[in-house]
Coordinates of C-alpha atoms (C1' of nucleotides) in Angstrom, one line a residue:
Chain A
M1 CA 0.0 0.0 0.0
S2 CA 3.0 2.3 0.6
A3 CA 3.6 2.4 -3.1
A4 CA 0.1 3.8 -3.7
D5 CA 0.9 6.8 -1.4
A6 CA 2.9 8.4 -4.2
R7 CA -0.4 8.9 -6.1
L8 CA -2.0 10.9 -3.4
S9 CA -2.1 14.7 -3.7
P10 CA -2.0 17.2 -0.8
S11 CA -5.8 17.6 -1.4
D12 CA -6.3 13.9 -0.8
Y13 CA -4.5 14.2 2.5
V14 CA -6.6 17.1 3.5
I15 CA -9.7 15.0 3.0
L16 CA -8.3 12.0 4.8
G17 CA -7.0 14.1 7.6
I18 CA -10.2 16.0 8.2
L19 CA -12.2 12.7 8.2
A20 CA -9.7 11.1 10.5
A21 CA -10.0 13.9 13.0
A22 CA -13.7 14.5 12.7
G23 CA -15.3 11.1 12.0
P24 CA -18.0 10.3 9.4
T25 CA -19.1 13.4 7.5
T26 CA -21.1 14.4 4.5
T27 CA -19.5 16.2 1.6
Y28 CA -20.9 19.5 2.8
G29 CA -19.6 18.8 6.3
L30 CA -16.2 18.3 4.8
K31 CA -16.4 21.6 3.0
R32 CA -17.2 23.3 6.3
A33 CA -14.5 21.5 8.2
I34 CA -11.9 22.4 5.6
A35 CA -13.0 26.0 5.5
S36 CA -12.7 26.3 9.3
S37 CA -9.2 24.7 9.5
V38 CA -6.8 24.7 6.7
G39 CA -9.1 26.4 4.2
Y40 CA -7.7 29.9 5.0
F41 CA -4.4 29.1 3.5
W42 CA -5.1 26.0 1.4
P43 CA -7.9 26.8 -1.1
F44 CA -10.2 23.9 -1.8
P45 CA -13.2 24.6 -4.1
H46 CA -16.1 22.4 -3.2
A47 CA -16.5 20.9 -6.7
Q48 CA -13.2 19.1 -6.2
L49 CA -14.5 17.2 -3.2
Y50 CA -16.8 15.2 -5.4
A51 CA -14.0 14.1 -7.6
E52 CA -11.5 13.3 -4.8
T53 CA -13.8 11.5 -2.5
A54 CA -14.8 9.2 -5.4
R55 CA -11.2 8.5 -6.2
L56 CA -10.3 7.8 -2.5
S57 CA -13.2 5.5 -2.2
T58 CA -12.1 3.4 -5.2
L59 CA -8.6 3.3 -3.6
G60 CA -10.2 1.9 -0.4
L61 CA -9.0 4.7 1.7
L62 CA -12.5 6.0 2.3
S63 CA -15.8 4.2 2.8
E64 CA -19.0 5.7 1.5
M65 CA -22.5 5.3 2.9
Q66 CA -25.9 6.6 1.9
E67 CA -28.0 8.4 4.4
D68 CA -31.3 6.7 5.3
G69 CA -33.3 10.0 5.6
G70 CA -35.0 11.9 2.8
R71 CA -32.0 13.4 1.2
R72 CA -29.9 10.3 1.1
R73 CA -26.6 12.2 1.0
R74 CA -23.3 10.4 0.9
V75 CA -21.5 10.1 4.2
Y76 CA -17.8 9.3 4.2
S77 CA -15.5 7.9 6.7
V78 CA -11.8 7.0 6.6
T79 CA -10.8 3.3 6.5
P80 CA -7.9 1.8 8.5
D81 CA -5.9 1.9 5.3
G82 CA -6.7 5.6 4.9
R83 CA -5.8 6.4 8.4
A84 CA -2.5 4.6 7.9
A85 CA -1.8 6.6 4.8
V86 CA -2.3 9.9 6.7
G87 CA 0.0 8.6 9.4
R88 CA 2.8 7.8 7.0
W89 CA 2.4 11.1 5.2
L90 CA 2.6 13.0 8.5
E91 CA 5.8 11.2 9.3
T92 CA 7.7 11.6 6.0
P93 CA 9.8 14.7 5.5
T94 CA 8.7 17.6 3.3
P95 CA 11.6 18.7 1.1
E96 CA 9.8 20.8 -1.5
P97 CA 9.9 24.5 -0.6
A98 CA 6.7 26.4 0.1
Q99 CA 5.2 28.3 -2.7
F100 CA 3.6 31.7 -2.2
R101 CA 1.7 33.0 -5.1
D102 CA 1.3 36.7 -4.5
L103 CA 0.0 38.8 -7.4
G104 CA 1.0 42.0 -5.8
L105 CA 4.5 40.8 -5.5
L106 CA 4.5 39.7 -9.1
K107 CA 3.3 43.2 -10.2
L108 CA 6.1 44.7 -8.1
A109 CA 8.7 42.7 -9.9
F110 CA 7.6 44.5 -13.1
G111 CA 7.6 47.9 -11.4
S112 CA 10.3 49.2 -13.8
L113 CA 7.8 49.0 -16.6
A114 CA 5.3 51.2 -14.7
G115 CA 5.7 54.7 -13.3
P116 CA 6.7 55.4 -9.7
E117 CA 3.2 56.5 -9.0
A118 CA 1.8 53.2 -10.1
V119 CA 4.3 51.4 -7.8
A120 CA 3.3 53.7 -4.9
A121 CA -0.4 53.0 -5.6
L122 CA 0.3 49.3 -5.6
A123 CA 2.1 49.5 -2.3
R124 CA -0.8 51.4 -0.6
D125 CA -3.2 48.9 -2.1
Q126 CA -1.3 45.9 -0.9
A127 CA -0.7 47.4 2.6
A128 CA -4.4 47.9 3.0
A129 CA -5.2 44.4 1.8
H130 CA -2.7 42.8 4.2
A131 CA -3.9 45.0 7.0
E132 CA -7.5 43.8 6.4
R133 CA -6.3 40.2 6.2
L134 CA -4.5 40.6 9.5
R135 CA -7.7 41.9 11.1
V136 CA -9.6 38.8 9.9
Y137 CA -6.9 36.4 11.1
E138 CA -6.8 38.1 14.5
A139 CA -10.6 37.9 14.9
Y140 CA -10.4 34.3 13.9
A141 CA -7.6 33.6 16.3
G142 CA -10.0 34.6 19.1
M143 CA -12.2 31.6 18.6
P144 CA -11.7 28.1 20.1
M145 CA -9.8 25.7 17.8
D146 CA -7.5 22.8 17.6
P147 CA -4.1 23.8 19.0
H148 CA -2.2 22.7 15.9
V149 CA -4.6 24.6 13.6
R150 CA -4.0 27.6 15.9
A151 CA -0.3 27.2 15.4
T152 CA -0.7 27.4 11.6
L153 CA -2.8 30.5 12.1
E154 CA 0.1 31.9 14.1
L155 CA 2.4 31.5 11.1
G156 CA -0.3 33.1 8.9
L157 CA -0.2 36.1 11.2
R158 CA 3.5 36.4 11.0
Y159 CA 3.4 36.3 7.3
E160 CA 0.8 39.0 7.1
R161 CA 2.7 41.2 9.5
A162 CA 5.9 40.7 7.5
A163 CA 4.0 41.6 4.3
L164 CA 2.4 44.6 5.9
D165 CA 5.7 46.0 7.2
F166 CA 7.2 45.4 3.8
W167 CA 4.6 47.3 1.8
R168 CA 4.7 50.1 4.3
E169 CA 8.4 50.5 4.8
A170 CA 10.4 49.0 2.1
I171 CA 8.3 50.7 -0.6
P172 CA 7.5 54.3 0.0
G173 CA 3.8 55.4 0.0
A174 CA 2.4 58.4 -1.8
D175 CA 5.2 60.8 -0.7
G176 CA 7.0 60.9 -4.0
R177 CA 10.2 59.3 -3.0
P178 CA 11.8 56.8 -5.4
P179 CA 10.1 53.4 -5.5
V180 CA 12.9 51.5 -3.8
A181 CA 15.2 51.8 -0.8
R182 CA 17.2 55.0 -1.1
S183 CA 20.5 53.3 -1.0
S184 CA 20.2 52.0 -4.6
P185 CA 19.7 54.8 -7.2
A186 CA 17.3 52.8 -9.4
P187 CA 19.1 52.3 -12.7
R188 CA 16.9 52.0 -15.8
P189 CA 16.0 48.5 -16.8
R190 CA 18.7 47.1 -19.1
A191 CA 17.7 46.7 -22.7
Chain B
M1 CA -9.1 45.2 -26.1
S2 CA -9.6 45.8 -22.5
A3 CA -12.3 43.2 -22.5
A4 CA -9.8 40.6 -23.6
D5 CA -7.6 41.3 -20.5
A6 CA -9.9 39.3 -18.4
R7 CA -8.8 36.2 -20.3
L8 CA -5.1 36.6 -19.4
S9 CA -3.6 34.6 -16.6
P10 CA -0.8 35.7 -14.3
S11 CA 1.5 33.5 -16.3
D12 CA 0.6 35.4 -19.5
Y13 CA 1.6 38.7 -17.8
V14 CA 4.9 37.2 -16.7
I15 CA 5.7 36.4 -20.3
L16 CA 4.5 39.8 -21.6
G17 CA 6.3 41.6 -18.8
I18 CA 9.6 39.8 -19.3
L19 CA 9.5 40.5 -23.1
A20 CA 8.5 44.1 -22.5
A21 CA 11.5 44.6 -20.2
A22 CA 14.1 42.5 -22.1
G23 CA 13.2 42.9 -25.8
P24 CA 13.0 40.1 -28.4
T25 CA 13.9 36.7 -26.9
T26 CA 13.8 33.0 -27.8
T27 CA 11.8 30.6 -25.7
Y28 CA 14.8 29.5 -23.9
G29 CA 15.8 33.1 -23.2
L30 CA 12.4 33.5 -21.7
K31 CA 12.9 30.6 -19.5
R32 CA 16.3 32.0 -18.3
A33 CA 14.9 35.5 -17.7
I34 CA 12.0 34.1 -15.7
A35 CA 14.2 31.9 -13.6
S36 CA 16.4 34.9 -12.7
S37 CA 13.6 37.2 -11.8
V38 CA 10.2 36.1 -10.6
G39 CA 11.0 32.4 -11.0
Y40 CA 12.1 32.0 -7.4
F41 CA 8.6 32.6 -6.1
W42 CA 6.5 32.1 -9.2
P43 CA 7.2 28.6 -10.6
F44 CA 7.0 28.4 -14.3
P45 CA 7.8 25.0 -15.9
H46 CA 9.3 25.5 -19.4
A47 CA 6.7 23.3 -21.1
Q48 CA 4.1 25.9 -20.4
L49 CA 6.0 28.5 -22.3
Y50 CA 5.2 26.8 -25.6
A51 CA 1.5 26.8 -24.9
E52 CA 1.2 30.3 -23.6
T53 CA 3.4 32.0 -26.2
A54 CA 1.3 30.4 -29.0
R55 CA -1.9 31.6 -27.3
L56 CA -0.5 35.2 -26.9
S57 CA 0.5 35.2 -30.5
T58 CA -3.0 34.4 -31.8
L59 CA -4.3 37.1 -29.5
G60 CA -1.9 39.6 -31.2
L61 CA -0.1 40.5 -28.0
L62 CA 3.1 38.8 -29.1
S63 CA 4.8 38.6 -32.5
E64 CA 6.7 35.6 -33.5
M65 CA 9.7 35.4 -35.9
Q66 CA 11.8 32.5 -37.1
E67 CA 15.6 32.8 -36.8
D68 CA 17.5 32.8 -40.1
G69 CA 20.4 30.7 -38.8
G70 CA 20.7 26.9 -38.7
R71 CA 18.4 26.3 -35.8
R72 CA 15.5 28.5 -36.8
R73 CA 14.3 29.0 -33.3
R74 CA 11.2 31.1 -32.6
V75 CA 11.9 34.6 -31.3
Y76 CA 9.1 36.5 -29.6
S77 CA 8.6 40.2 -29.0
V78 CA 5.7 42.0 -27.4
T79 CA 3.4 44.1 -29.7
P80 CA 2.1 47.5 -28.8
D81 CA -1.2 45.8 -27.8
G82 CA 0.7 43.5 -25.6
R83 CA 2.7 46.3 -24.0
A84 CA -0.6 48.2 -23.3
A85 CA -2.1 45.1 -21.7
V86 CA 0.8 44.8 -19.2
G87 CA 0.5 48.5 -18.5
R88 CA -3.2 48.2 -17.7
W89 CA -2.6 45.2 -15.6
L90 CA 0.1 46.9 -13.6
E91 CA -2.2 49.8 -12.9
T92 CA -5.3 47.8 -11.8
P93 CA -5.7 46.9 -8.1
T94 CA -5.1 43.4 -6.9
P95 CA -7.8 42.4 -4.5
E96 CA -7.3 38.6 -4.3
P97 CA -5.3 37.7 -1.2
A98 CA -1.9 36.0 -1.7
Q99 CA -1.9 32.2 -1.5
F100 CA 0.9 30.3 0.2
R101 CA 1.0 26.6 -0.3
D102 CA 3.1 25.2 2.3
L103 CA 3.1 21.5 2.8
G104 CA 4.9 21.7 6.1
L105 CA 2.2 24.0 7.4
L106 CA -0.5 21.6 6.1
K107 CA 1.1 18.8 8.0
L108 CA 1.3 20.9 11.1
A109 CA -2.5 21.5 10.9
F110 CA -3.0 17.8 11.3
G111 CA -0.5 17.5 14.1
S112 CA -3.2 16.3 16.5
L113 CA -3.3 13.1 14.5
A114 CA 0.4 12.4 14.9
G115 CA 2.5 12.0 18.0
P116 CA 4.3 15.0 19.6
E117 CA 7.6 13.5 18.4
A118 CA 6.4 13.5 14.8
V119 CA 5.4 17.2 15.2
A120 CA 8.8 18.0 16.7
A121 CA 10.5 16.2 13.8
L122 CA 8.5 18.2 11.3
A123 CA 9.5 21.4 13.1
R124 CA 13.2 20.6 12.9
D125 CA 12.8 19.6 9.3
Q126 CA 11.0 22.7 8.3
A127 CA 13.4 25.0 10.2
A128 CA 16.3 23.4 8.4
A129 CA 14.6 23.8 5.0
H130 CA 13.8 27.4 5.6
A131 CA 17.3 28.1 6.9
E132 CA 18.7 26.7 3.7
R133 CA 16.3 28.7 1.5
L134 CA 17.3 31.8 3.4
R135 CA 20.9 31.1 2.6
V136 CA 20.1 30.8 -1.1
Y137 CA 18.2 34.0 -1.1
E138 CA 20.9 35.9 0.7
A139 CA 23.5 34.6 -1.8
Y140 CA 21.2 35.6 -4.7
A141 CA 20.6 39.1 -3.1
G142 CA 24.3 39.8 -3.5
M143 CA 24.1 39.8 -7.3
P144 CA 23.2 42.8 -9.4
M145 CA 19.5 42.9 -10.5
D146 CA 16.6 45.2 -11.3
P147 CA 15.7 47.2 -8.2
H148 CA 12.1 46.1 -8.3
V149 CA 13.1 42.4 -8.5
R150 CA 15.4 43.1 -5.6
A151 CA 12.5 44.5 -3.6
T152 CA 10.5 41.3 -4.2
L153 CA 13.5 39.3 -3.0
E154 CA 13.4 41.4 0.2
L155 CA 9.9 40.3 0.9
G156 CA 11.0 36.7 0.2
L157 CA 13.7 37.1 2.8
R158 CA 11.2 38.5 5.3
Y159 CA 8.9 35.5 4.7
E160 CA 11.7 33.0 5.2
R161 CA 12.9 34.7 8.4
A162 CA 9.3 34.7 9.7
A163 CA 9.0 31.0 8.9
L164 CA 12.3 30.1 10.4
D165 CA 11.5 31.9 13.6
F166 CA 8.2 30.2 13.7
W167 CA 9.4 26.7 13.4
R168 CA 12.2 27.4 15.9
E169 CA 10.2 29.2 18.5
A170 CA 6.5 28.6 18.3
I171 CA 7.0 24.9 18.0
P172 CA 9.4 23.3 20.4
G173 CA 12.2 21.1 19.0
A174 CA 13.1 17.7 20.4
D175 CA 13.1 18.8 24.0
G176 CA 9.8 17.0 24.9
R177 CA 7.7 20.0 25.7
P178 CA 4.1 20.1 24.4
P179 CA 3.8 20.8 20.7
V180 CA 2.4 24.3 21.0
A181 CA 3.0 27.5 22.9
R182 CA 2.9 26.9 26.6
S183 CA 0.1 29.4 27.2
S184 CA -2.5 27.1 25.7
P185 CA -2.8 23.7 27.5
A186 CA -3.4 21.6 24.4
P187 CA -6.8 20.0 24.8
R188 CA -7.3 16.7 23.1
P189 CA -8.8 17.0 19.6
R190 CA -12.6 16.8 19.8
A191 CA -13.9 13.5 18.3
Chain C
dG1 C1' -46.7 30.6 -0.3
dG2 C1' -43.0 33.2 -2.3
dG3 C1' -38.4 34.7 -1.7
dT4 C1' -33.7 33.9 0.0
dA5 C1' -29.9 31.7 1.6
dC6 C1' -28.0 27.3 2.2
dA7 C1' -26.8 22.7 0.3
dT8 C1' -25.6 19.2 -3.3
dG9 C1' -24.1 17.8 -7.3
dT10 C1' -22.4 17.5 -12.6
dA11 C1' -20.0 19.0 -16.7
dA12 C1' -16.8 21.5 -19.3
dT13 C1' -12.7 23.9 -19.5
dC14 C1' -8.2 25.4 -18.4
dA15 C1' -3.8 25.6 -16.3
dG16 C1' 0.0 23.1 -14.6
dT17 C1' 2.9 19.0 -14.4
dT18 C1' 5.3 15.0 -16.0
dA19 C1' 7.2 12.3 -19.2
dC20 C1' 9.4 11.7 -23.2
dA21 C1' 12.2 12.7 -27.4
dT22 C1' 15.7 14.7 -29.9
dG23 C1' 19.2 18.2 -31.6
dA24 C1' 23.3 21.1 -30.6
dT25 C1' 27.5 22.4 -27.9
dT26 C1' 31.0 21.8 -24.9
dT27 C1' 34.6 19.2 -22.7
dA28 C1' 37.4 15.1 -21.4
Chain D
dT1 C1' 35.0 11.2 -30.8
dA2 C1' 32.3 9.8 -26.9
dA3 C1' 30.0 11.5 -23.0
dA4 C1' 27.8 15.0 -20.7
dT5 C1' 25.2 18.9 -20.5
dC6 C1' 22.4 22.4 -22.5
dA7 C1' 18.6 23.6 -25.4
dT8 C1' 14.1 22.9 -27.8
dG9 C1' 10.0 21.0 -28.3
dT10 C1' 5.5 17.7 -28.1
dA11 C1' 2.0 14.8 -25.9
dA12 C1' -0.6 13.0 -22.3
dC13 C1' -2.4 13.5 -18.1
dT14 C1' -4.1 15.3 -13.7
dG15 C1' -5.8 18.6 -10.9
dA16 C1' -8.1 23.0 -10.2
dT17 C1' -11.5 26.4 -11.6
dT18 C1' -15.9 28.0 -13.5
dA19 C1' -20.3 27.6 -14.7
dC20 C1' -24.4 25.7 -14.3
dA21 C1' -28.5 23.2 -12.4
dT22 C1' -31.4 22.0 -8.9
dG23 C1' -33.1 20.7 -4.3
dT24 C1' -34.3 21.8 0.7
dA25 C1' -35.1 24.7 4.7
dC26 C1' -36.1 28.8 6.8
dC27 C1' -38.4 33.4 7.3
dC28 C1' -41.6 37.0 6.0

DNA sequence: GGGTACATGTAATCAGTTACATGATTTA
DNA sequence: TAAATCATGTAACTGATTACATGTACCC
């Protein structure tokens, strides 16, 4: 079975992990549980749940039951094999570096193509967005939750604070100074 | 033409932006230019270049020429329409929050399913990985580069430092203390 | 009993990734 | 001149996103 582990994506482990922690759950329940735990940093559109749960079922890592009541929704639980797969995953090292896809940062990289005012506007914009996000995280952190999920939230807070500081400090705002730290005199883009 | 902007992905803007900054370039040149600028935080497998450049050509945002020499490689340049599209993109706000896909963080979220030793091992592991990444960034920061690209690298450094501190501090190492900050007494996972 | 928000699911599309194949240049 | 590495490209696949369609519960 260890060989089959290679074929499981991170999304699969999210499903298995949530089910292992929360017990038998409907698809909608999964959606809710994901949203209130890893969902804030690991996006998981609900449509994907249907594809992945089906796949995990055929692999024997999930078992599927039909509700008796009127709506006859599917209820999933993790099988012993599934639980073992999560366990192994949690114990194996994670060499691949984290990826952060930040559109604001991407735009900044091309700042030399835009005017300094555009870069300044971007910085104000991003600072506001990160401040808002920080507010949301802080509110969320006030609620009761699993201690490990809380720990991930703590890193989220640190990331947001780092980003907020960056957009406020490292890039000047609307005050007309050059768009990068004063120590480097901003040469024109080569070619 | 503004209407067509909606159909451009971030990857498309990377290609357009690189070409706008660097002038006519072969596909391989694009690959190199991306790797040495936004590539470190915005992964871009080279196979995708062939699909995207073709698409951008049919949209009239790129023009394609064939080399005369023996190898007859394709050389792309950005058209005025393409340049205008990048310009508009750089000037429009970016509301979507940044996404950071961090497998280590995902595993941490499920820490309650694993033993405290597994969590401690994860933390050591991640601290080492981030320390290494930090070293690479710092070496890279010593080289000459566009000031805006340098600015993005600065945020990369701040992220990595935040992550390194987190895995070292917020999660204890191998010293046997409970797997989260001492202030919260780590209740058992519910159900 | 009509509207609104919540819940459940399918289908089509698109972007990203992996694997493969081969040609050109450099170096031992 | 053989091996190794760099360069160029295609094809197949998988995973993620979008759009749509409909059902159920609640609330006015």
